[in-house]
């Protein structure tokens, strides 16, 4: 369903742990053209049956929430490195304490025919 789109630029950004100054990795910098391409694909996708099939969208959101919950520990560890904040603080932003409930609540509101 989703595919990675490579940027047209060779520029990269370097990510550092602000607490240790350890280099964590590089991120390819997007060009305006690659961003436009991604946005055009998103608009095309939403104009498909996707926009009319709320159960399909709910299923995708539940799968996303489950993936976040499943990877909660590794996401928290990664965010701790990237932000330099302590692990306990990062756990408060991942999983059941924030975010997932909003996804679940949104997908359970089936009686509202909202197209947003």
mmCIF file of N, CA and C in Angstrom:
data_model
loop_
_atom_site.group_PDB
_atom_site.id
_atom_site.type_symbol
_atom_site.label_atom_id
_atom_site.label_comp_id
_atom_site.label_asym_id
_atom_site.label_seq_id
_atom_site.Cartn_x
_atom_site.Cartn_y
_atom_site.Cartn_z
ATOM 1 N N UNK A 1 0.817 -1.189 0.000
ATOM 2 C CA UNK A 1 0.000 0.000 0.000
ATOM 3 C C UNK A 1 0.863 1.256 0.000
ATOM 4 N N UNK A 2 1.794 1.356 0.922
ATOM 5 C CA UNK A 2 2.647 2.542 0.951
ATOM 6 C C UNK A 2 3.999 2.191 0.350
ATOM 7 N N UNK A 3 4.590 3.181 -0.283
ATOM 8 C CA UNK A 3 5.917 3.002 -0.852
ATOM 9 C C UNK A 3 6.775 4.186 -0.459
ATOM 10 N N UNK A 4 8.019 3.898 -0.263
ATOM 11 C CA UNK A 4 8.970 4.957 0.072
ATOM 12 C C UNK A 4 9.283 5.743 -1.193
ATOM 13 N N UNK A 5 9.332 7.046 -1.063
ATOM 14 C CA UNK A 5 9.699 7.914 -2.174
ATOM 15 C C UNK A 5 11.017 8.575 -1.818
ATOM 16 N N UNK A 6 12.012 8.364 -2.650
ATOM 17 C CA UNK A 6 13.316 8.976 -2.402
ATOM 18 C C UNK A 6 13.308 10.428 -2.843
ATOM 19 N N UNK A 7 14.020 11.225 -2.119
ATOM 20 C CA UNK A 7 14.138 12.640 -2.437
ATOM 21 C C UNK A 7 14.991 12.820 -3.680
ATOM 22 N N UNK A 8 14.776 13.929 -4.349
ATOM 23 C CA UNK A 8 15.571 14.236 -5.535
ATOM 24 C C UNK A 8 16.893 14.907 -5.164
ATOM 25 N N UNK A 9 17.085 15.194 -3.917
ATOM 26 C CA UNK A 9 18.306 15.863 -3.468
ATOM 27 C C UNK A 9 19.238 14.860 -2.811
ATOM 28 N N UNK A 10 20.502 15.165 -2.819
ATOM 29 C CA UNK A 10 21.482 14.297 -2.154
ATOM 30 C C UNK A 10 21.852 14.847 -0.780
ATOM 31 N N UNK A 11 21.243 15.939 -0.392
ATOM 32 C CA UNK A 11 21.540 16.558 0.900
ATOM 33 C C UNK A 11 20.999 15.702 2.037
ATOM 34 N N UNK A 12 21.767 15.624 3.099
ATOM 35 C CA UNK A 12 21.331 14.863 4.268
ATOM 36 C C UNK A 12 21.445 15.729 5.514
ATOM 37 N N UNK A 13 20.629 15.404 6.484
ATOM 38 C CA UNK A 13 20.690 16.011 7.803
ATOM 39 C C UNK A 13 21.242 14.958 8.751
ATOM 40 N N UNK A 14 22.047 15.371 9.694
ATOM 41 C CA UNK A 14 22.624 14.446 10.667
ATOM 42 C C UNK A 14 21.860 14.592 11.974
ATOM 43 N N UNK A 15 21.475 13.455 12.546
ATOM 44 C CA UNK A 15 20.770 13.441 13.824
ATOM 45 C C UNK A 15 21.759 13.079 14.933
ATOM 46 N N UNK A 16 21.781 13.914 15.975
ATOM 47 C CA UNK A 16 22.672 13.697 17.115
ATOM 48 C C UNK A 16 21.857 13.560 18.396
ATOM 49 N N UNK A 17 22.363 12.768 19.327
ATOM 50 C CA UNK A 17 21.812 12.726 20.669
ATOM 51 C C UNK A 17 22.297 13.999 21.358
ATOM 52 N N UNK A 18 21.384 14.903 21.741
ATOM 53 C CA UNK A 18 21.829 16.165 22.331
ATOM 54 C C UNK A 18 22.499 16.009 23.695
ATOM 55 N N UNK A 19 22.258 14.907 24.377
ATOM 56 C CA UNK A 19 22.888 14.695 25.689
ATOM 57 C C UNK A 19 24.328 14.225 25.570
ATOM 58 N N UNK A 20 24.588 13.373 24.562
ATOM 59 C CA UNK A 20 25.919 12.772 24.438
ATOM 60 C C UNK A 20 26.676 13.244 23.205
ATOM 61 N N UNK A 21 25.993 13.934 22.311
ATOM 62 C CA UNK A 21 26.533 14.366 21.019
ATOM 63 C C UNK A 21 26.914 13.192 20.127
ATOM 64 N N UNK A 22 26.403 12.000 20.450
ATOM 65 C CA UNK A 22 26.625 10.823 19.616
ATOM 66 C C UNK A 22 25.824 10.978 18.319
ATOM 67 N N UNK A 23 26.464 10.634 17.207
ATOM 68 C CA UNK A 23 25.782 10.674 15.915
ATOM 69 C C UNK A 23 24.859 9.457 15.822
ATOM 70 N N UNK A 24 23.563 9.708 15.619
ATOM 71 C CA UNK A 24 22.586 8.623 15.574
ATOM 72 C C UNK A 24 22.331 8.132 14.157
ATOM 73 N N UNK A 25 22.438 9.012 13.197
ATOM 74 C CA UNK A 25 22.187 8.620 11.820
ATOM 75 C C UNK A 25 21.990 9.829 10.935
ATOM 76 N N UNK A 26 21.647 9.552 9.692
ATOM 77 C CA UNK A 26 21.389 10.624 8.739
ATOM 78 C C UNK A 26 19.991 10.478 8.165
ATOM 79 N N UNK A 27 19.461 11.590 7.746
ATOM 80 C CA UNK A 27 18.123 11.637 7.161
ATOM 81 C C UNK A 27 18.240 12.368 5.839
ATOM 82 N N UNK A 28 17.735 11.750 4.789
ATOM 83 C CA UNK A 28 17.781 12.402 3.488
ATOM 84 C C UNK A 28 16.854 13.608 3.495
ATOM 85 N N UNK A 29 17.384 14.750 3.096
ATOM 86 C CA UNK A 29 16.593 15.977 3.074
ATOM 87 C C UNK A 29 15.696 15.962 1.844
ATOM 88 N N UNK A 30 14.439 16.284 2.028
ATOM 89 C CA UNK A 30 13.484 16.278 0.924
ATOM 90 C C UNK A 30 13.581 17.546 0.103
ATOM 91 N N UNK A 31 13.367 17.379 -1.180
ATOM 92 C CA UNK A 31 13.302 18.533 -2.071
ATOM 93 C C UNK A 31 11.849 18.982 -2.165
ATOM 94 N N UNK A 32 11.608 20.216 -2.555
ATOM 95 C CA UNK A 32 10.216 20.656 -2.747
ATOM 96 C C UNK A 32 9.469 19.768 -3.741
ATOM 97 N N UNK A 33 10.165 19.293 -4.766
ATOM 98 C CA UNK A 33 9.522 18.436 -5.772
ATOM 99 C C UNK A 33 9.103 17.094 -5.179
ATOM 100 N N UNK A 34 9.940 16.517 -4.325
ATOM 101 C CA UNK A 34 9.565 15.230 -3.734
ATOM 102 C C UNK A 34 8.406 15.394 -2.757
ATOM 103 N N UNK A 35 8.362 16.510 -2.033
ATOM 104 C CA UNK A 35 7.228 16.779 -1.139
ATOM 105 C C UNK A 35 5.956 16.947 -1.963
ATOM 106 N N UNK A 36 6.037 17.692 -3.064
ATOM 107 C CA UNK A 36 4.875 17.858 -3.943
ATOM 108 C C UNK A 36 4.389 16.512 -4.467
ATOM 109 N N UNK A 37 5.326 15.629 -4.811
ATOM 110 C CA UNK A 37 4.957 14.305 -5.302
ATOM 111 C C UNK A 37 4.236 13.478 -4.252
ATOM 112 N N UNK A 38 4.714 13.526 -3.032
ATOM 113 C CA UNK A 38 4.068 12.789 -1.936
ATOM 114 C C UNK A 38 2.666 13.343 -1.687
ATOM 115 N N UNK A 39 2.540 14.653 -1.671
ATOM 116 C CA UNK A 39 1.223 15.263 -1.452
ATOM 117 C C UNK A 39 0.259 14.915 -2.579
ATOM 118 N N UNK A 40 0.730 14.911 -3.810
ATOM 119 C CA UNK A 40 -0.128 14.548 -4.944
ATOM 120 C C UNK A 40 -0.605 13.106 -4.818
ATOM 121 N N UNK A 41 0.281 12.205 -4.388
ATOM 122 C CA UNK A 41 -0.128 10.804 -4.185
ATOM 123 C C UNK A 41 -1.157 10.685 -3.074
ATOM 124 N N UNK A 42 -0.991 11.473 -2.016
ATOM 125 C CA UNK A 42 -1.955 11.434 -0.911
ATOM 126 C C UNK A 42 -3.325 11.910 -1.374
ATOM 127 N N UNK A 43 -3.361 12.990 -2.133
ATOM 128 C CA UNK A 43 -4.635 13.510 -2.645
ATOM 129 C C UNK A 43 -5.282 12.491 -3.572
ATOM 130 N N UNK A 44 -4.504 11.894 -4.459
ATOM 131 C CA UNK A 44 -5.032 10.874 -5.368
ATOM 132 C C UNK A 44 -5.589 9.694 -4.582
ATOM 133 N N UNK A 45 -4.852 9.261 -3.582
ATOM 134 C CA UNK A 45 -5.321 8.143 -2.759
ATOM 135 C C UNK A 45 -6.608 8.461 -2.036
ATOM 136 N N UNK A 46 -6.714 9.666 -1.532
ATOM 137 C CA UNK A 46 -7.924 10.005 -0.796
ATOM 138 C C UNK A 46 -9.122 10.191 -1.719
ATOM 139 N N UNK A 47 -8.899 10.516 -2.958
ATOM 140 C CA UNK A 47 -10.004 10.654 -3.917
ATOM 141 C C UNK A 47 -10.486 9.305 -4.429
ATOM 142 N N UNK A 48 -9.819 8.244 -4.040
ATOM 143 C CA UNK A 48 -10.218 6.894 -4.432
ATOM 144 C C UNK A 48 -11.329 6.404 -3.499
ATOM 145 N N UNK A 49 -11.577 5.122 -3.519
ATOM 146 C CA UNK A 49 -12.591 4.525 -2.641
ATOM 147 C C UNK A 49 -12.256 4.728 -1.167
ATOM 148 N N UNK A 50 -11.002 4.998 -0.884
ATOM 149 C CA UNK A 50 -10.549 5.226 0.487
ATOM 150 C C UNK A 50 -11.412 6.263 1.192
ATOM 151 N N UNK A 51 -11.780 7.328 0.490
ATOM 152 C CA UNK A 51 -12.548 8.407 1.120
ATOM 153 C C UNK A 51 -13.977 7.992 1.439
ATOM 154 N N UNK A 52 -14.454 6.941 0.807
ATOM 155 C CA UNK A 52 -15.841 6.501 1.021
ATOM 156 C C UNK A 52 -15.940 5.271 1.922
ATOM 157 N N UNK A 53 -14.821 4.696 2.273
ATOM 158 C CA UNK A 53 -14.812 3.429 3.015
ATOM 159 C C UNK A 53 -14.287 3.651 4.436
ATOM 160 N N UNK A 54 -15.170 4.134 5.315
ATOM 161 C CA UNK A 54 -14.729 4.418 6.684
ATOM 162 C C UNK A 54 -14.266 3.168 7.434
ATOM 163 N N UNK A 55 -14.861 1.974 7.222
ATOM 164 C CA UNK A 55 -14.312 0.792 7.900
ATOM 165 C C UNK A 55 -12.864 0.493 7.483
ATOM 166 N N UNK A 56 -12.542 0.736 6.213
ATOM 167 C CA UNK A 56 -11.171 0.518 5.755
ATOM 168 C C UNK A 56 -10.218 1.505 6.423
ATOM 169 N N UNK A 57 -10.629 2.760 6.534
ATOM 170 C CA UNK A 57 -9.793 3.758 7.206
ATOM 171 C C UNK A 57 -9.635 3.415 8.686
ATOM 172 N N UNK A 58 -10.720 2.969 9.315
ATOM 173 C CA UNK A 58 -10.648 2.573 10.726
ATOM 174 C C UNK A 58 -9.693 1.395 10.897
ATOM 175 N N UNK A 59 -9.763 0.433 9.983
ATOM 176 C CA UNK A 59 -8.873 -0.727 10.043
ATOM 177 C C UNK A 59 -7.409 -0.284 9.945
ATOM 178 N N UNK A 60 -7.132 0.661 9.060
ATOM 179 C CA UNK A 60 -5.760 1.165 8.918
ATOM 180 C C UNK A 60 -5.305 1.863 10.194
ATOM 181 N N UNK A 61 -6.189 2.643 10.815
ATOM 182 C CA UNK A 61 -5.829 3.335 12.054
ATOM 183 C C UNK A 61 -5.600 2.354 13.197
ATOM 184 N N UNK A 62 -6.432 1.304 13.275
ATOM 185 C CA UNK A 62 -6.225 0.284 14.307
ATOM 186 C C UNK A 62 -4.892 -0.438 14.100
ATOM 187 N N UNK A 63 -4.554 -0.732 12.838
ATOM 188 C CA UNK A 63 -3.277 -1.390 12.553
ATOM 189 C C UNK A 63 -2.112 -0.486 12.947
ATOM 190 N N UNK A 64 -2.260 0.802 12.673
ATOM 191 C CA UNK A 64 -1.228 1.774 13.044
ATOM 192 C C UNK A 64 -1.077 1.831 14.567
ATOM 193 N N UNK A 65 -2.203 1.890 15.277
ATOM 194 C CA UNK A 65 -2.178 1.937 16.745
ATOM 195 C C UNK A 65 -1.539 0.670 17.311
ATOM 196 N N UNK A 66 -1.866 -0.478 16.729
ATOM 197 C CA UNK A 66 -1.293 -1.743 17.201
ATOM 198 C C UNK A 66 0.217 -1.772 16.971
ATOM 199 N N UNK A 67 0.663 -1.252 15.826
ATOM 200 C CA UNK A 67 2.098 -1.221 15.540
ATOM 201 C C UNK A 67 2.829 -0.316 16.524
ATOM 202 N N UNK A 68 2.227 0.818 16.859
ATOM 203 C CA UNK A 68 2.839 1.721 17.841
ATOM 204 C C UNK A 68 2.924 1.034 19.196
ATOM 205 N N UNK A 69 1.840 0.398 19.600
ATOM 206 C CA UNK A 69 1.814 -0.291 20.895
ATOM 207 C C UNK A 69 2.850 -1.415 20.933
ATOM 208 N N UNK A 70 2.965 -2.160 19.838
ATOM 209 C CA UNK A 70 3.905 -3.278 19.762
ATOM 210 C C UNK A 70 5.357 -2.804 19.848
ATOM 211 N N UNK A 71 5.641 -1.651 19.300
ATOM 212 C CA UNK A 71 7.002 -1.118 19.263
ATOM 213 C C UNK A 71 7.250 -0.050 20.329
ATOM 214 N N UNK A 72 6.386 0.002 21.319
ATOM 215 C CA UNK A 72 6.438 1.061 22.334
ATOM 216 C C UNK A 72 7.815 1.199 22.980
ATOM 217 N N UNK A 73 8.408 0.099 23.389
ATOM 218 C CA UNK A 73 9.704 0.156 24.072
ATOM 219 C C UNK A 73 10.805 0.681 23.155
ATOM 220 N N UNK A 74 10.860 0.157 21.926
ATOM 221 C CA UNK A 74 11.918 0.610 21.021
ATOM 222 C C UNK A 74 11.686 2.049 20.576
ATOM 223 N N UNK A 75 10.432 2.455 20.402
ATOM 224 C CA UNK A 75 10.141 3.852 20.071
ATOM 225 C C UNK A 75 10.562 4.780 21.206
ATOM 226 N N UNK A 76 10.273 4.377 22.428
ATOM 227 C CA UNK A 76 10.658 5.198 23.582
ATOM 228 C C UNK A 76 12.174 5.318 23.675
ATOM 229 N N UNK A 77 12.879 4.212 23.455
ATOM 230 C CA UNK A 77 14.345 4.251 23.507
ATOM 231 C C UNK A 77 14.903 5.157 22.415
ATOM 232 N N UNK A 78 14.343 5.048 21.219
ATOM 233 C CA UNK A 78 14.803 5.894 20.114
ATOM 234 C C UNK A 78 14.534 7.369 20.399
ATOM 235 N N UNK A 79 13.332 7.678 20.864
ATOM 236 C CA UNK A 79 13.003 9.071 21.165
ATOM 237 C C UNK A 79 13.871 9.622 22.293
ATOM 238 N N UNK A 80 14.232 8.763 23.230
ATOM 239 C CA UNK A 80 15.114 9.179 24.316
ATOM 240 C C UNK A 80 16.474 9.591 23.765
ATOM 241 N N UNK A 81 17.004 8.786 22.852
ATOM 242 C CA UNK A 81 18.289 9.127 22.238
ATOM 243 C C UNK A 81 18.183 10.406 21.412
ATOM 244 N N UNK A 82 17.130 10.521 20.633
ATOM 245 C CA UNK A 82 17.015 11.648 19.713
ATOM 246 C C UNK A 82 16.741 12.974 20.422
ATOM 247 N N UNK A 83 16.048 12.921 21.554
ATOM 248 C CA UNK A 83 15.711 14.161 22.255
ATOM 249 C C UNK A 83 16.613 14.438 23.448
ATOM 250 N N UNK A 84 17.311 13.404 23.934
ATOM 251 C CA UNK A 84 18.167 13.573 25.095
ATOM 252 C C UNK A 84 17.408 13.579 26.408
ATOM 253 N N UNK A 85 16.109 13.286 26.362
ATOM 254 C CA UNK A 85 15.308 13.268 27.594
ATOM 255 C C UNK A 85 15.358 11.882 28.223
ATOM 256 N N UNK A 86 15.008 11.807 29.490
ATOM 257 C CA UNK A 86 15.067 10.523 30.185
ATOM 258 C C UNK A 86 13.967 9.595 29.690
ATOM 259 N N UNK A 87 14.228 8.297 29.780
ATOM 260 C CA UNK A 87 13.325 7.282 29.254
ATOM 261 C C UNK A 87 11.942 7.348 29.885
ATOM 262 N N UNK A 88 11.854 7.544 31.176
ATOM 263 C CA UNK A 88 10.547 7.584 31.848
ATOM 264 C C UNK A 88 9.677 8.693 31.265
ATOM 265 N N UNK A 89 10.269 9.814 30.944
ATOM 266 C CA UNK A 89 9.515 10.926 30.360
ATOM 267 C C UNK A 89 9.008 10.555 28.976
ATOM 268 N N UNK A 90 9.813 9.861 28.198
ATOM 269 C CA UNK A 90 9.415 9.493 26.842
ATOM 270 C C UNK A 90 8.270 8.487 26.856
ATOM 271 N N UNK A 91 8.243 7.595 27.854
ATOM 272 C CA UNK A 91 7.153 6.627 27.922
ATOM 273 C C UNK A 91 5.806 7.319 28.060
ATOM 274 N N UNK A 92 5.795 8.499 28.650
ATOM 275 C CA UNK A 92 4.519 9.194 28.825
ATOM 276 C C UNK A 92 3.935 9.644 27.501
ATOM 277 N N UNK A 93 4.737 9.687 26.454
ATOM 278 C CA UNK A 93 4.237 10.139 25.165
ATOM 279 C C UNK A 93 3.937 9.028 24.187
ATOM 280 N N UNK A 94 4.096 7.781 24.599
ATOM 281 C CA UNK A 94 3.900 6.667 23.680
ATOM 282 C C UNK A 94 2.906 5.679 24.268
ATOM 283 N N UNK A 95 2.000 5.248 23.445
ATOM 284 C CA UNK A 95 1.112 4.167 23.835
ATOM 285 C C UNK A 95 -0.120 4.609 24.576
ATOM 286 N N UNK A 96 -0.486 3.852 25.575
ATOM 287 C CA UNK A 96 -1.773 4.014 26.244
ATOM 288 C C UNK A 96 -1.939 5.326 26.992
ATOM 289 N N UNK A 97 -0.869 5.981 27.354
ATOM 290 C CA UNK A 97 -1.034 7.206 28.127
ATOM 291 C C UNK A 97 -1.392 8.402 27.266
ATOM 292 N N UNK A 98 -1.165 8.329 25.984
ATOM 293 C CA UNK A 98 -1.500 9.414 25.064
ATOM 294 C C UNK A 98 -1.556 8.874 23.651
ATOM 295 N N UNK A 99 -2.423 9.386 22.845
ATOM 296 C CA UNK A 99 -2.384 9.099 21.418
ATOM 297 C C UNK A 99 -3.202 7.901 20.980
ATOM 298 N N UNK A 100 -2.896 6.709 21.480
ATOM 299 C CA UNK A 100 -3.585 5.507 21.034
ATOM 300 C C UNK A 100 -5.075 5.600 21.327
ATOM 301 N N UNK A 101 -5.417 6.111 22.500
ATOM 302 C CA UNK A 101 -6.839 6.229 22.828
ATOM 303 C C UNK A 101 -7.554 7.126 21.829
ATOM 304 N N UNK A 102 -6.888 8.164 21.387
ATOM 305 C CA UNK A 102 -7.496 9.055 20.401
ATOM 306 C C UNK A 102 -7.758 8.346 19.089
ATOM 307 N N UNK A 103 -6.822 7.509 18.665
ATOM 308 C CA UNK A 103 -7.017 6.737 17.440
ATOM 309 C C UNK A 103 -8.176 5.778 17.626
ATOM 310 N N UNK A 104 -8.182 5.059 18.747
ATOM 311 C CA UNK A 104 -9.255 4.104 18.997
ATOM 312 C C UNK A 104 -10.601 4.798 19.106
ATOM 313 N N UNK A 105 -10.651 5.912 19.801
ATOM 314 C CA UNK A 105 -11.908 6.636 19.953
ATOM 315 C C UNK A 105 -12.403 7.133 18.603
ATOM 316 N N UNK A 106 -11.517 7.675 17.803
ATOM 317 C CA UNK A 106 -11.900 8.191 16.498
ATOM 318 C C UNK A 106 -12.483 7.092 15.619
ATOM 319 N N UNK A 107 -11.866 5.908 15.626
ATOM 320 C CA UNK A 107 -12.337 4.833 14.760
ATOM 321 C C UNK A 107 -13.613 4.191 15.278
ATOM 322 N N UNK A 108 -13.934 4.375 16.534
ATOM 323 C CA UNK A 108 -15.164 3.817 17.090
ATOM 324 C C UNK A 108 -16.381 4.689 16.821
ATOM 325 N N UNK A 109 -16.184 5.908 16.384
ATOM 326 C CA UNK A 109 -17.305 6.815 16.124
ATOM 327 C C UNK A 109 -17.812 6.527 14.718
ATOM 328 N N UNK A 110 -18.498 5.404 14.568
ATOM 329 C CA UNK A 110 -18.947 4.952 13.253
ATOM 330 C C UNK A 110 -20.256 5.599 12.824
ATOM 331 N N UNK A 111 -20.993 6.137 13.762
ATOM 332 C CA UNK A 111 -22.291 6.707 13.408
ATOM 333 C C UNK A 111 -22.165 8.098 12.810
ATOM 334 N N UNK A 112 -20.980 8.684 12.864
ATOM 335 C CA UNK A 112 -20.770 10.003 12.274
ATOM 336 C C UNK A 112 -20.180 9.808 10.885
ATOM 337 N N UNK A 113 -20.785 10.405 9.898
ATOM 338 C CA UNK A 113 -20.305 10.277 8.527
ATOM 339 C C UNK A 113 -19.393 11.449 8.203
ATOM 340 N N UNK A 114 -18.256 11.500 8.866
ATOM 341 C CA UNK A 114 -17.317 12.598 8.686
ATOM 342 C C UNK A 114 -16.315 12.221 7.612
ATOM 343 N N UNK A 115 -16.089 13.084 6.660
ATOM 344 C CA UNK A 115 -15.192 12.794 5.549
ATOM 345 C C UNK A 115 -13.841 13.473 5.687
ATOM 346 N N UNK A 116 -13.533 14.001 6.879
ATOM 347 C CA UNK A 116 -12.275 14.726 7.069
ATOM 348 C C UNK A 116 -11.091 13.852 7.246
#
